Amino acid sequence: MLSEDQRKEVKDTIQRMIAEAEKELKILKELTAAVEPDNSIGRISRMDAINNKSVNDAAYRNTRKRLKQLQNVQDMVDSPSYGKCVRCGKPIAYERILIMPEKRVCVHCST
Ligand SMILES: [Zn+2]
């Protein structure tokens, strides 16, 4: 069971993570903008740009997914069930909650 102080700390952490994810998405969105067929960059660097684009596209999708999870979990922190594993019902280690507040399963159930 989380104490009031712990819940507050978790909420602050989630808010900070949401802000970071939003900032990251903005940067990734610019990076994933279409690779223009620009003759001023060489063939190799154009291939590099396309490779980077697929890496950035994947990062963009992951970050967007995480942001959604963080936003969803934000309202759940006050619920008594938050902090307990949704699979086995045991309390999730507080350190784990602070690192990955969007995860609702304990370290044993996540593997
Ligand atoms: Zn569990």
XYZ file of C-alpha atoms and ligand atoms in Angstrom:
112
model
C 0.000 0.000 0.000
C 1.404 3.362 -1.013
C 1.530 6.199 1.489
C 0.165 9.645 0.656
C 3.695 10.964 0.203
C 4.566 8.120 -2.113
C 1.464 8.697 -4.242
C 2.378 12.341 -4.516
C 5.917 11.468 -5.537
C 4.614 9.001 -8.143
C 2.268 11.653 -9.553
C 5.101 14.179 -9.783
C 7.235 11.567 -11.506
C 4.498 10.748 -14.014
C 3.989 14.427 -14.782
C 7.696 14.896 -15.354
C 7.818 11.837 -17.604
C 4.841 13.068 -19.618
C 6.531 16.426 -20.154
C 9.729 14.694 -21.246
C 7.884 12.351 -23.597
C 6.035 15.274 -25.190
C 9.288 17.124 -25.727
C 10.873 14.009 -27.229
C 7.911 13.474 -29.553
C 8.240 16.993 -30.879
C 11.909 16.459 -31.694
C 11.272 13.020 -33.221
C 8.452 14.400 -35.327
C 10.822 16.900 -36.897
C 13.400 14.176 -37.438
C 10.894 11.855 -39.100
C 9.654 14.478 -41.532
C 9.871 13.176 -45.091
C 13.350 12.698 -46.472
C 13.427 15.105 -49.377
C 15.028 13.921 -52.636
C 17.698 16.524 -52.357
C 20.492 16.406 -54.916
C 22.751 18.446 -52.708
C 23.245 15.506 -50.354
C 25.159 12.536 -51.668
C 23.784 9.071 -52.290
C 25.327 7.645 -49.125
C 24.098 10.369 -46.836
C 20.649 10.013 -48.361
C 20.696 6.313 -47.460
C 21.823 7.314 -43.988
C 18.943 9.705 -43.734
C 16.485 6.969 -44.692
C 18.013 4.555 -42.163
C 17.813 7.168 -39.467
C 14.243 7.825 -40.430
C 13.155 4.251 -39.748
C 14.981 4.307 -36.402
C 13.321 7.593 -35.534
C 9.935 6.322 -36.717
C 10.221 3.378 -34.320
C 11.316 5.658 -31.492
C 8.395 7.952 -32.259
C 5.883 5.099 -32.074
C 7.396 3.797 -28.813
C 7.429 7.194 -27.170
C 3.854 7.912 -28.279
C 2.720 4.583 -26.842
C 4.506 5.285 -23.559
C 3.022 8.777 -23.361
C -0.450 7.302 -23.726
C 0.229 4.745 -20.995
C 1.531 7.463 -18.691
C -1.537 9.608 -19.326
C -3.819 6.645 -18.673
C -2.112 5.714 -15.419
C -2.056 9.304 -14.157
C -5.656 9.134 -12.949
C -5.184 5.700 -11.404
C -2.527 6.647 -8.875
C -5.202 7.610 -6.329
C -7.001 4.310 -6.697
C -6.294 1.762 -3.912
C -5.416 -0.868 -6.503
C -2.572 1.211 -7.903
C 0.791 -0.147 -6.785
C -0.480 -3.711 -6.741
C 0.305 -6.114 -9.528
C -2.733 -6.592 -11.774
C -1.761 -10.229 -12.295
C -0.710 -11.621 -8.899
C -2.102 -8.877 -6.644
C 1.138 -8.452 -4.718
C 2.541 -4.969 -4.082
C 4.909 -3.704 -6.752
C 8.296 -2.554 -5.428
C 8.211 1.210 -4.935
C 11.530 1.625 -6.784
C 9.977 -0.090 -9.804
C 6.927 2.172 -9.674
C 9.143 5.259 -9.693
C 11.115 4.042 -12.681
C 8.172 2.661 -14.677
C 4.960 4.094 -13.206
C 3.017 3.070 -16.321
C 3.632 -0.642 -15.693
C 0.858 -2.347 -13.753
C 2.562 -5.690 -13.197
C 5.314 -6.623 -10.772
C 8.799 -7.606 -11.883
C 7.992 -11.322 -11.526
C 4.883 -11.166 -13.691
C 6.492 -8.990 -16.348
C 8.914 -11.706 -17.407
Zn 2.834 -9.906 -10.101
